[in-house]
mmCIF file of C-alpha atoms in Angstrom:
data_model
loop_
_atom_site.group_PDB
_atom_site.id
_atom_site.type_symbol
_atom_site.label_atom_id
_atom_site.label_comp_id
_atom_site.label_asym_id
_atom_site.label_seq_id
_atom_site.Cartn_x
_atom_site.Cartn_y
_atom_site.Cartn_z
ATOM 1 C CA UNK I 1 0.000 0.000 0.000
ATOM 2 C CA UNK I 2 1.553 3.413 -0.887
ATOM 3 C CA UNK I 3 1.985 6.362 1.627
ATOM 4 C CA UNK I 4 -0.812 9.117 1.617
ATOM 5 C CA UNK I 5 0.517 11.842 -0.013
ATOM 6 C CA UNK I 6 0.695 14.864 1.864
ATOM 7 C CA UNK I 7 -1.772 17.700 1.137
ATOM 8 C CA UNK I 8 -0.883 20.669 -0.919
ATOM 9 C CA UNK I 9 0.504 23.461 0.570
ATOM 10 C CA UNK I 10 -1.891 26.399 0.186
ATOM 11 C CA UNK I 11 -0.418 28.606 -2.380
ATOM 12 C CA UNK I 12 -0.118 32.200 -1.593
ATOM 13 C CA UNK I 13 -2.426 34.837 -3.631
ATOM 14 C CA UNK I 14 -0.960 35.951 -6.611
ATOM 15 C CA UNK I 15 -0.486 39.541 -7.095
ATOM 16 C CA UNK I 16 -3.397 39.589 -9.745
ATOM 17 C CA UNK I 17 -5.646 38.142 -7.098
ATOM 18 C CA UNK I 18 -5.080 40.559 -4.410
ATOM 19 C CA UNK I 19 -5.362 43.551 -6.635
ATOM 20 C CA UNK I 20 -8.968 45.220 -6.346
ATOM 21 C CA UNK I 21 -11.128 44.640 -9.259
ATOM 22 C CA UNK I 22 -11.598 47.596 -11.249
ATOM 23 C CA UNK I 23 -15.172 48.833 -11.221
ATOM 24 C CA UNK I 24 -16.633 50.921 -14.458
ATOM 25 C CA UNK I 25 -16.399 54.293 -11.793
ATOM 26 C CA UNK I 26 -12.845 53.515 -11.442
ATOM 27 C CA UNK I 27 -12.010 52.674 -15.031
ATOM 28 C CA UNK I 28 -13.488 56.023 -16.087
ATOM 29 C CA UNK I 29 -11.794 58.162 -13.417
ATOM 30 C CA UNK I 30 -8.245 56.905 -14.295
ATOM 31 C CA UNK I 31 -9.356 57.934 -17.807
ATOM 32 C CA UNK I 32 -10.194 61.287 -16.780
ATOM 33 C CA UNK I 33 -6.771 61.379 -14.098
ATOM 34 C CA UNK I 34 -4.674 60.136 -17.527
ATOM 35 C CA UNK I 35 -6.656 63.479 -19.324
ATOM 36 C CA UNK I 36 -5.931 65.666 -16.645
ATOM 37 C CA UNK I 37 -2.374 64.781 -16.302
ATOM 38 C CA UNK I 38 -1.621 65.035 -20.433
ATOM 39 C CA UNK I 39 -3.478 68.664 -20.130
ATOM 40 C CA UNK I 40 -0.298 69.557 -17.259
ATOM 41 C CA UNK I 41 2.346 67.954 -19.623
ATOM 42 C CA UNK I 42 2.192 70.593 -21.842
ATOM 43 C CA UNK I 43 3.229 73.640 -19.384
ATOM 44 C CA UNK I 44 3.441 75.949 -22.445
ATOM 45 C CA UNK I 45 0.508 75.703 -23.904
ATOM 46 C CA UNK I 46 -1.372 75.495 -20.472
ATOM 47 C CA UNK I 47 0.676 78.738 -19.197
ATOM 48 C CA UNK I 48 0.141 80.510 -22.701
ATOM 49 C CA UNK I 49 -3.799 79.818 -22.509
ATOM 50 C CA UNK I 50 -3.741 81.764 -19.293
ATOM 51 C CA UNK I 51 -2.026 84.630 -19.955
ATOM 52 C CA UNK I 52 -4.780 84.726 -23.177
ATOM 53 C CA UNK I 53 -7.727 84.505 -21.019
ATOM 54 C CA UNK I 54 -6.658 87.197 -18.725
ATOM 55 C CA UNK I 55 -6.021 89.544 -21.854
ATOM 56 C CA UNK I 56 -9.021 88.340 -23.057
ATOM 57 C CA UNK I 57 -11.009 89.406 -19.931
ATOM 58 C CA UNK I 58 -9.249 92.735 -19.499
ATOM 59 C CA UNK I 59 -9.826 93.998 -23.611
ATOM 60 C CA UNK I 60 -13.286 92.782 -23.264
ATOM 61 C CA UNK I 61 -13.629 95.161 -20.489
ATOM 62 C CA UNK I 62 -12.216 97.890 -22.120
ATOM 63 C CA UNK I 63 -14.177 97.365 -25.631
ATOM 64 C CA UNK I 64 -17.720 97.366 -23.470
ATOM 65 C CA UNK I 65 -16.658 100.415 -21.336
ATOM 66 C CA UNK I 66 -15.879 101.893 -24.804
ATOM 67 C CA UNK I 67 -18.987 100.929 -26.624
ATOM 68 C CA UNK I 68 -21.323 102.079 -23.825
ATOM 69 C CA UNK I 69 -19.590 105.698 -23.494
ATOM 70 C CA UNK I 70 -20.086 106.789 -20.619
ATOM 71 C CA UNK I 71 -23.776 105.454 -20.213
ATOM 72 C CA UNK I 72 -24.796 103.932 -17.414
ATOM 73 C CA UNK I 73 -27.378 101.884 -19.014
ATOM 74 C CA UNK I 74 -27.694 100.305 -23.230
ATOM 75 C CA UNK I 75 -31.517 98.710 -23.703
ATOM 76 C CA UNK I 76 -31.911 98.314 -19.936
ATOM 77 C CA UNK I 77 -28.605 96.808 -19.235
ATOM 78 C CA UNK I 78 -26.030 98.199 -17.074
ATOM 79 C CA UNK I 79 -22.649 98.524 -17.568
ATOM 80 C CA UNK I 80 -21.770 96.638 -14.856
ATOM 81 C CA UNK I 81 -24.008 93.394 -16.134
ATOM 82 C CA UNK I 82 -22.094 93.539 -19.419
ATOM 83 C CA UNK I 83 -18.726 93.560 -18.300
ATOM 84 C CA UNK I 84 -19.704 90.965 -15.660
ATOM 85 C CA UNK I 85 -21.322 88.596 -18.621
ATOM 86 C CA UNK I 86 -17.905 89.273 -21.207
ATOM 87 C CA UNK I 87 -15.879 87.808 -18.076
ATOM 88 C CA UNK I 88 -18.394 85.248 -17.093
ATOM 89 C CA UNK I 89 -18.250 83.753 -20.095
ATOM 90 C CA UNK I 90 -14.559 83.827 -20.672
ATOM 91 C CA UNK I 91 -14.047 81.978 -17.485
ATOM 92 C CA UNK I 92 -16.509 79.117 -18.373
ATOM 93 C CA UNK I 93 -15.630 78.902 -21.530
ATOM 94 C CA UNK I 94 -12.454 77.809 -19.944
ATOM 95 C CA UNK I 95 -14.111 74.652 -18.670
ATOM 96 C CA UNK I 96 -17.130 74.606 -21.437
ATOM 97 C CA UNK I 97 -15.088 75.315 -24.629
ATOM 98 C CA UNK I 98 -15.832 74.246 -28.165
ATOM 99 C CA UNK I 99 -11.933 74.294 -28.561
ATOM 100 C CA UNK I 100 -11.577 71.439 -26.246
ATOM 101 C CA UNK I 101 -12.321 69.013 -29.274
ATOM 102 C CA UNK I 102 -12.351 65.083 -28.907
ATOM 103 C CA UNK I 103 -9.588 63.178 -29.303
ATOM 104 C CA UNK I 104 -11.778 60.623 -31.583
ATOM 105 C CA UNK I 105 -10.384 61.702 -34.920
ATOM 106 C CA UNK I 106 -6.644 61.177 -34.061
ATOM 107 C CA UNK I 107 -6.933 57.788 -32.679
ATOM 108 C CA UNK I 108 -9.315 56.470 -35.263
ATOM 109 C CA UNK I 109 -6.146 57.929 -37.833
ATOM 110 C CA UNK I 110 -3.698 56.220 -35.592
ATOM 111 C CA UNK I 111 -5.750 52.717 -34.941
ATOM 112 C CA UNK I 112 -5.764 53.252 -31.582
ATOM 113 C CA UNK I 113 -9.519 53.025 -31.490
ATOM 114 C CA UNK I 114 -8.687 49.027 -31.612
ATOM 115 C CA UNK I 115 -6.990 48.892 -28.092
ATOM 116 C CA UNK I 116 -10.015 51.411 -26.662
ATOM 117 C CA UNK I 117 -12.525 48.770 -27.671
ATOM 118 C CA UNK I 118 -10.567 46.202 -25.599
ATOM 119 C CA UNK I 119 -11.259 47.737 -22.925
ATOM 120 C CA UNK I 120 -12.977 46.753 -20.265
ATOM 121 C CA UNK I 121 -15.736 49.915 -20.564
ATOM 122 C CA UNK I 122 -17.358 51.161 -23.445
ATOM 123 C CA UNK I 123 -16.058 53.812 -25.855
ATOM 124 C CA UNK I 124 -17.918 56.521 -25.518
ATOM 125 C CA UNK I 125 -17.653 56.275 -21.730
ATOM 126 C CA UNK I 126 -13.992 56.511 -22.105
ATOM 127 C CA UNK I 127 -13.989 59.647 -23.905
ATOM 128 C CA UNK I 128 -16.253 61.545 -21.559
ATOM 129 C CA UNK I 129 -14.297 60.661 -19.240
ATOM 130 C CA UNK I 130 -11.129 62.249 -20.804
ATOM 131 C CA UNK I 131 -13.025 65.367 -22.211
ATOM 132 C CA UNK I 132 -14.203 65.829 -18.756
ATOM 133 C CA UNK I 133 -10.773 65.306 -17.271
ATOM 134 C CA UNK I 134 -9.267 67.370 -19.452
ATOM 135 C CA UNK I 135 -11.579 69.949 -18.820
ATOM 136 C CA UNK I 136 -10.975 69.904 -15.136
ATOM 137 C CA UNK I 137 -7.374 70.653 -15.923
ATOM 138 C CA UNK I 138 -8.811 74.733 -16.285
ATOM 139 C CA UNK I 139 -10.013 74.452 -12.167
ATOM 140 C CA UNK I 140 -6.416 75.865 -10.847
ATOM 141 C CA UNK I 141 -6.740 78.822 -14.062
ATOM 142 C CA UNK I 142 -9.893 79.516 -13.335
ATOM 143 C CA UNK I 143 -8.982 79.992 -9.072
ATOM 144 C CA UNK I 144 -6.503 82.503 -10.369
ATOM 145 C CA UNK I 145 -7.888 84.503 -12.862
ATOM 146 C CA UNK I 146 -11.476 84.770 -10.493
ATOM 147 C CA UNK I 147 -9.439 87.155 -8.456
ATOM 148 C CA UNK I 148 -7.811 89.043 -11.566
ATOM 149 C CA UNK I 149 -11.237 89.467 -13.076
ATOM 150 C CA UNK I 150 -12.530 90.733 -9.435
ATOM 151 C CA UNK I 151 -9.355 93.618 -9.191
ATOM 152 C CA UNK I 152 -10.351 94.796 -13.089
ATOM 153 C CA UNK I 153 -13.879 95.517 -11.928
ATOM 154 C CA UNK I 154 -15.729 93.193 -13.943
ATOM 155 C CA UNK I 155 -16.939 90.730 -11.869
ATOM 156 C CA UNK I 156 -19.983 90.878 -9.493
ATOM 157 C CA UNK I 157 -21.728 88.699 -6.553
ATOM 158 C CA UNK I 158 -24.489 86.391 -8.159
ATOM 159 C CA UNK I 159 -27.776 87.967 -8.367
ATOM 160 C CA UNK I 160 -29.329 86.280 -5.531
ATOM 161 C CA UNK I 161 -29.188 83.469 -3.489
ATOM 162 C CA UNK I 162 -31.599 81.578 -5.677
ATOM 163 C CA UNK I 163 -28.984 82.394 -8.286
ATOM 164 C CA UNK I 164 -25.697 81.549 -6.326
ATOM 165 C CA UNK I 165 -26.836 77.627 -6.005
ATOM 166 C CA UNK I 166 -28.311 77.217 -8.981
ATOM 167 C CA UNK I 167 -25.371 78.246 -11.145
ATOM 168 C CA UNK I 168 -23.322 75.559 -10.557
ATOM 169 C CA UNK I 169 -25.756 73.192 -11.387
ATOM 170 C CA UNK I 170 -26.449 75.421 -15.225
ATOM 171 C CA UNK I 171 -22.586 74.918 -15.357
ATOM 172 C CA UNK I 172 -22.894 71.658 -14.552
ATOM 173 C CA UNK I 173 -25.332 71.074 -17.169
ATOM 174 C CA UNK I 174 -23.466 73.378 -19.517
ATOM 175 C CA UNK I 175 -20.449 70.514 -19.158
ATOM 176 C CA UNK I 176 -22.036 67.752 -20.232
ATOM 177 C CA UNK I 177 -24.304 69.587 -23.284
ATOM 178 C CA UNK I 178 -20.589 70.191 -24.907
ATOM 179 C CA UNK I 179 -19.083 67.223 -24.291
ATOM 180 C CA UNK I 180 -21.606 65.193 -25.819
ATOM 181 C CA UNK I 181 -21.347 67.624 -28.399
ATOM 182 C CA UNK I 182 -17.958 67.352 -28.986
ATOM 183 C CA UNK I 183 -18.002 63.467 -28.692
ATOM 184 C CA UNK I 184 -20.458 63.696 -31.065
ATOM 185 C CA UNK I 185 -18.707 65.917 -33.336
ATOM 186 C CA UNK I 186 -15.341 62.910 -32.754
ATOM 187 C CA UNK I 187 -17.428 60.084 -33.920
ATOM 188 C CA UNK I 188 -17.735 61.562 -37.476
ATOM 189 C CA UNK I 189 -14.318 60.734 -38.105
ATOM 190 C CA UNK I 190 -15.378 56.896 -38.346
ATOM 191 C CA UNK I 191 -17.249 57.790 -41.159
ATOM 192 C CA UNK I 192 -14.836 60.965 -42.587
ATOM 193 C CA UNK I 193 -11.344 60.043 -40.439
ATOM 194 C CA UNK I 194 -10.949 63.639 -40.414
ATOM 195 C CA UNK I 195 -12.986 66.235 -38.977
ATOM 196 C CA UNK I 196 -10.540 69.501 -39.215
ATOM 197 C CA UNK I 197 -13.113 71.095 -41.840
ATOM 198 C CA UNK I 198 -15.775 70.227 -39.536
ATOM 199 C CA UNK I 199 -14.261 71.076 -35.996
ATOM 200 C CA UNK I 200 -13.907 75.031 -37.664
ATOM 201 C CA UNK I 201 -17.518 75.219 -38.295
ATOM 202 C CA UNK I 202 -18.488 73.909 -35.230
ATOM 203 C CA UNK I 203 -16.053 76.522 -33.283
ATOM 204 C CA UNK I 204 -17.353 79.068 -35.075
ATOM 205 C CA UNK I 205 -21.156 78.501 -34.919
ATOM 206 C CA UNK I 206 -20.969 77.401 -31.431
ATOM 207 C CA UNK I 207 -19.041 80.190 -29.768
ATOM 208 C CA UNK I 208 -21.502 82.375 -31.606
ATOM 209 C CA UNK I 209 -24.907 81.258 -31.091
ATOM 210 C CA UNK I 210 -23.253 79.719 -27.227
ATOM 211 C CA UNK I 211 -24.114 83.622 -26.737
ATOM 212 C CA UNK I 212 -20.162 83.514 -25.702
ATOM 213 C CA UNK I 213 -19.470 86.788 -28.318
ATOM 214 C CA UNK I 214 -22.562 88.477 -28.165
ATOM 215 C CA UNK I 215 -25.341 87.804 -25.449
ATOM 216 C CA UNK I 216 -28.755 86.250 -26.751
ATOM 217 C CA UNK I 217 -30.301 89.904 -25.546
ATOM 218 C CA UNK I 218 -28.700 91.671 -28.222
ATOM 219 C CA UNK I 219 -29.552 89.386 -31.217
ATOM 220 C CA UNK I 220 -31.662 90.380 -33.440
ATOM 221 C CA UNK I 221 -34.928 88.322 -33.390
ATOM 222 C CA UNK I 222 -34.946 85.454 -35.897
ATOM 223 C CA UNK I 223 -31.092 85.263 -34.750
ATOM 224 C CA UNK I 224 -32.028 85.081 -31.266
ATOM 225 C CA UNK I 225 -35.236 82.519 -31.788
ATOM 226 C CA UNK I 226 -32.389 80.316 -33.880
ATOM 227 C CA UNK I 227 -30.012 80.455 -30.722
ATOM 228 C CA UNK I 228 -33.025 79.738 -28.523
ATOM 229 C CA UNK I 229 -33.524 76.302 -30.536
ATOM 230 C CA UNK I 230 -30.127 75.269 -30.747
ATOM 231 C CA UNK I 231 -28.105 73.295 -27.693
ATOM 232 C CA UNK I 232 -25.692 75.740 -28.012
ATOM 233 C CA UNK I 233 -27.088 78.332 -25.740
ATOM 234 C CA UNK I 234 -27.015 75.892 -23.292
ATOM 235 C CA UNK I 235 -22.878 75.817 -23.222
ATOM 236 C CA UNK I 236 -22.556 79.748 -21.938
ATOM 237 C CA UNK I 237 -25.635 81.987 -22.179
ATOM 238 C CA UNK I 238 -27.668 79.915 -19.550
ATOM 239 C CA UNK I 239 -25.316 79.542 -16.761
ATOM 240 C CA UNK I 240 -24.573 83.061 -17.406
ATOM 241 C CA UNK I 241 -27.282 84.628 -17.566
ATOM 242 C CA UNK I 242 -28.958 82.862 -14.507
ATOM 243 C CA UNK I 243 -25.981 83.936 -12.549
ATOM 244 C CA UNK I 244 -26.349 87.329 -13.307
ATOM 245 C CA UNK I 245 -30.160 87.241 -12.954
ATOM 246 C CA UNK I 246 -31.243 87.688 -16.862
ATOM 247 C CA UNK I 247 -33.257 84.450 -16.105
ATOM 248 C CA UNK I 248 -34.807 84.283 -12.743
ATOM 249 C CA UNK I 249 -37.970 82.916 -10.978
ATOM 250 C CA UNK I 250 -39.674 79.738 -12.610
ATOM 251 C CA UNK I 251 -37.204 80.682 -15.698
ATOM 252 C CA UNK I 252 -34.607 79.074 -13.917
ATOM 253 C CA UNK I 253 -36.100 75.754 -13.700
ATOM 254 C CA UNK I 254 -36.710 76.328 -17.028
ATOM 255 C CA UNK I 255 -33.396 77.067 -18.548
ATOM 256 C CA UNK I 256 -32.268 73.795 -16.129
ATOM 257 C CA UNK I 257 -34.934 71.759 -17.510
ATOM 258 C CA UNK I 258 -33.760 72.675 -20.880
ATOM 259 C CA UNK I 259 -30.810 71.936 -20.313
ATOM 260 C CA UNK I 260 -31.897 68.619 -19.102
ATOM 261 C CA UNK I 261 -33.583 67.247 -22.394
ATOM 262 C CA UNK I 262 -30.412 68.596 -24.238
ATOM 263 C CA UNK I 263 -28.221 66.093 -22.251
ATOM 264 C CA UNK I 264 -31.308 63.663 -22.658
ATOM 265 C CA UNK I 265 -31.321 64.160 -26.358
ATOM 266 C CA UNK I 266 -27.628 64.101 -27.592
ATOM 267 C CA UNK I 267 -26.844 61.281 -25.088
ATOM 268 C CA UNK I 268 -29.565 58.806 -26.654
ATOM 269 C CA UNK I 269 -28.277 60.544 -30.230
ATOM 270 C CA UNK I 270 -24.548 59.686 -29.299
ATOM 271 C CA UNK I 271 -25.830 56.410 -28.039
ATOM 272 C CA UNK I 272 -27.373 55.609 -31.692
ATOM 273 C CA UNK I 273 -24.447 57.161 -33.467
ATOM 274 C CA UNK I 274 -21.759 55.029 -31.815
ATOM 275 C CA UNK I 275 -23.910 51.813 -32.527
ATOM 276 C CA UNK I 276 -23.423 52.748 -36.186
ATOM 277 C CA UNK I 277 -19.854 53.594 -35.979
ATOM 278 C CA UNK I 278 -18.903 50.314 -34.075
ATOM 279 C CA UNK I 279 -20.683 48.472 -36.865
ATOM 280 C CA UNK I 280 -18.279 50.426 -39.240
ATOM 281 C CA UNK I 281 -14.931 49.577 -37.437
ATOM 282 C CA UNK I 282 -15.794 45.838 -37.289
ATOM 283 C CA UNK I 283 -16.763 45.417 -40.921
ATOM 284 C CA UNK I 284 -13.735 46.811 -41.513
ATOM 285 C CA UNK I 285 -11.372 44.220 -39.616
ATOM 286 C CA UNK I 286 -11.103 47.102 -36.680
#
């Protein structure tokens, strides 16, 4: 009769086995942390787009001062409100930019879009998540250039208090309005693999009808009714205007609500867009 064989020493837990399994929340914040990180890299071009937005801020200023001449008031609206708005907007547009394009079109050129889709989350998740990281990379500008645009003269205390906590939330909503825009806007390049042509439009009609050159209130009407029907509005004029008390009352539910089916509506279209474009990169061997 043979000896019993001795049992098997446990074996010790291999380093893949003690290391947390990544959740979907975590795999999207260390896409947004990678975002964030790239956005510091490039000290230059972060530094340079400061120094712009305080010039930017300070000639507005000037230009408004200049155009209202010495008037207190232009249709109702003080001095004061305008200069306020011009560096409102500036400083948002920091965080809510139409400048801040996707990243789509390069890695769909590169083939990158191949590892993405091994992933263990989905796509489009992936690039929120760096848009929005990348955004957040403007937070430490922005904390500096608040008190710059505060010693010029052309900022001012929210309207009311009704108005102070209901900003954030129209910025907030403002966020995710242009980054579905602008993920949108990156998933053409499955069909086009380059959007350049494209991504100028865009710029152009959305930092016009964004209300982020010239407020809503001084459009001209069929301009302003086409602004009023576009998501675009929703990017700067809204959290703008409802911090400096253009919209108030029951209109601020309103604007927030609109805002609302806006992030509704382009998520379910980015949704149906990416189910086409996925289609596209496996028929072609992607």
């Amino acid at each position: 009769m043979s000896a019993p064989t001795a049992p098997a020493a446990p074996q010790p837990p291999s380093a893949a086995a003690k290391r947390p399994r990544a959740t979907p929340l975590r795999a999207h914040l260390a896409c947004a942390r990678m975002e964030f990180r790239t956005a510091l890299t490039y000290r230059t071009s972060y530094l340079s787009s400061f120094a712009m937005m305080l010039l930017q801020i300070w000639l507005l200023t000037v230009v408004w001062r200049a155009l209202y001449d010495g008037r207190t008031e232009v249709d109702g609206l003080s001095l004061a409100t305008m200069t306020a708005y011009a560096t409102l907007t500036t400083l948002q547009y920091q965080l809510v930019s139409p400048w801040r394009s996707s990243p789509i079109d390069q890695r769909v050129r590169e083939g990158k879009v191949a590892i993405d889709l091994l992933r263990p989350v989905g796509f489009p998740g992936q690039m929120l998540a760096g848009q929005l990281g990348w955004a957040s990379s403007a937070v430490p500008v922005l904390l500096v250039a608040l008190p710059f645009a505060l010693l010029i003269g052309a900022g001012q205390a929210p309207a009311s208090t009704a108005a102070g906590f209901a900003y954030p939330v129209a910025l907030l909503g403002a966020l995710l309005v242009n980054q579905l825009l602008g993920l949108l806007l990156g998933m053409v390049s499955f069909w086009t693999l380059e959007v350049t042509g494209a991504l100028m439009a865009y710029r152009f009609i959305a930092q016009f009808f964004s209300g982020a050159l010239v407020p809503l209130w001084f459009m001209p009407g069929p301009v302003r009714l086409a602004a009023e029907w576009l998501p675009f509005q929703a990017t700067a004029y809204t959290p703008a205007a409802v911090y400096l008390g253009q919209i108030e009352g029951s209109g601020i539910a309103v604007a927030l609500g609109v805002q609302l089916a806006w992030i509704a509506a382009l998520g379910a279209l980015s949704a149906f867009v990416w189910s086409r474009a996925r289609r596209r990169v496996m028929s072609q061997g992607g």
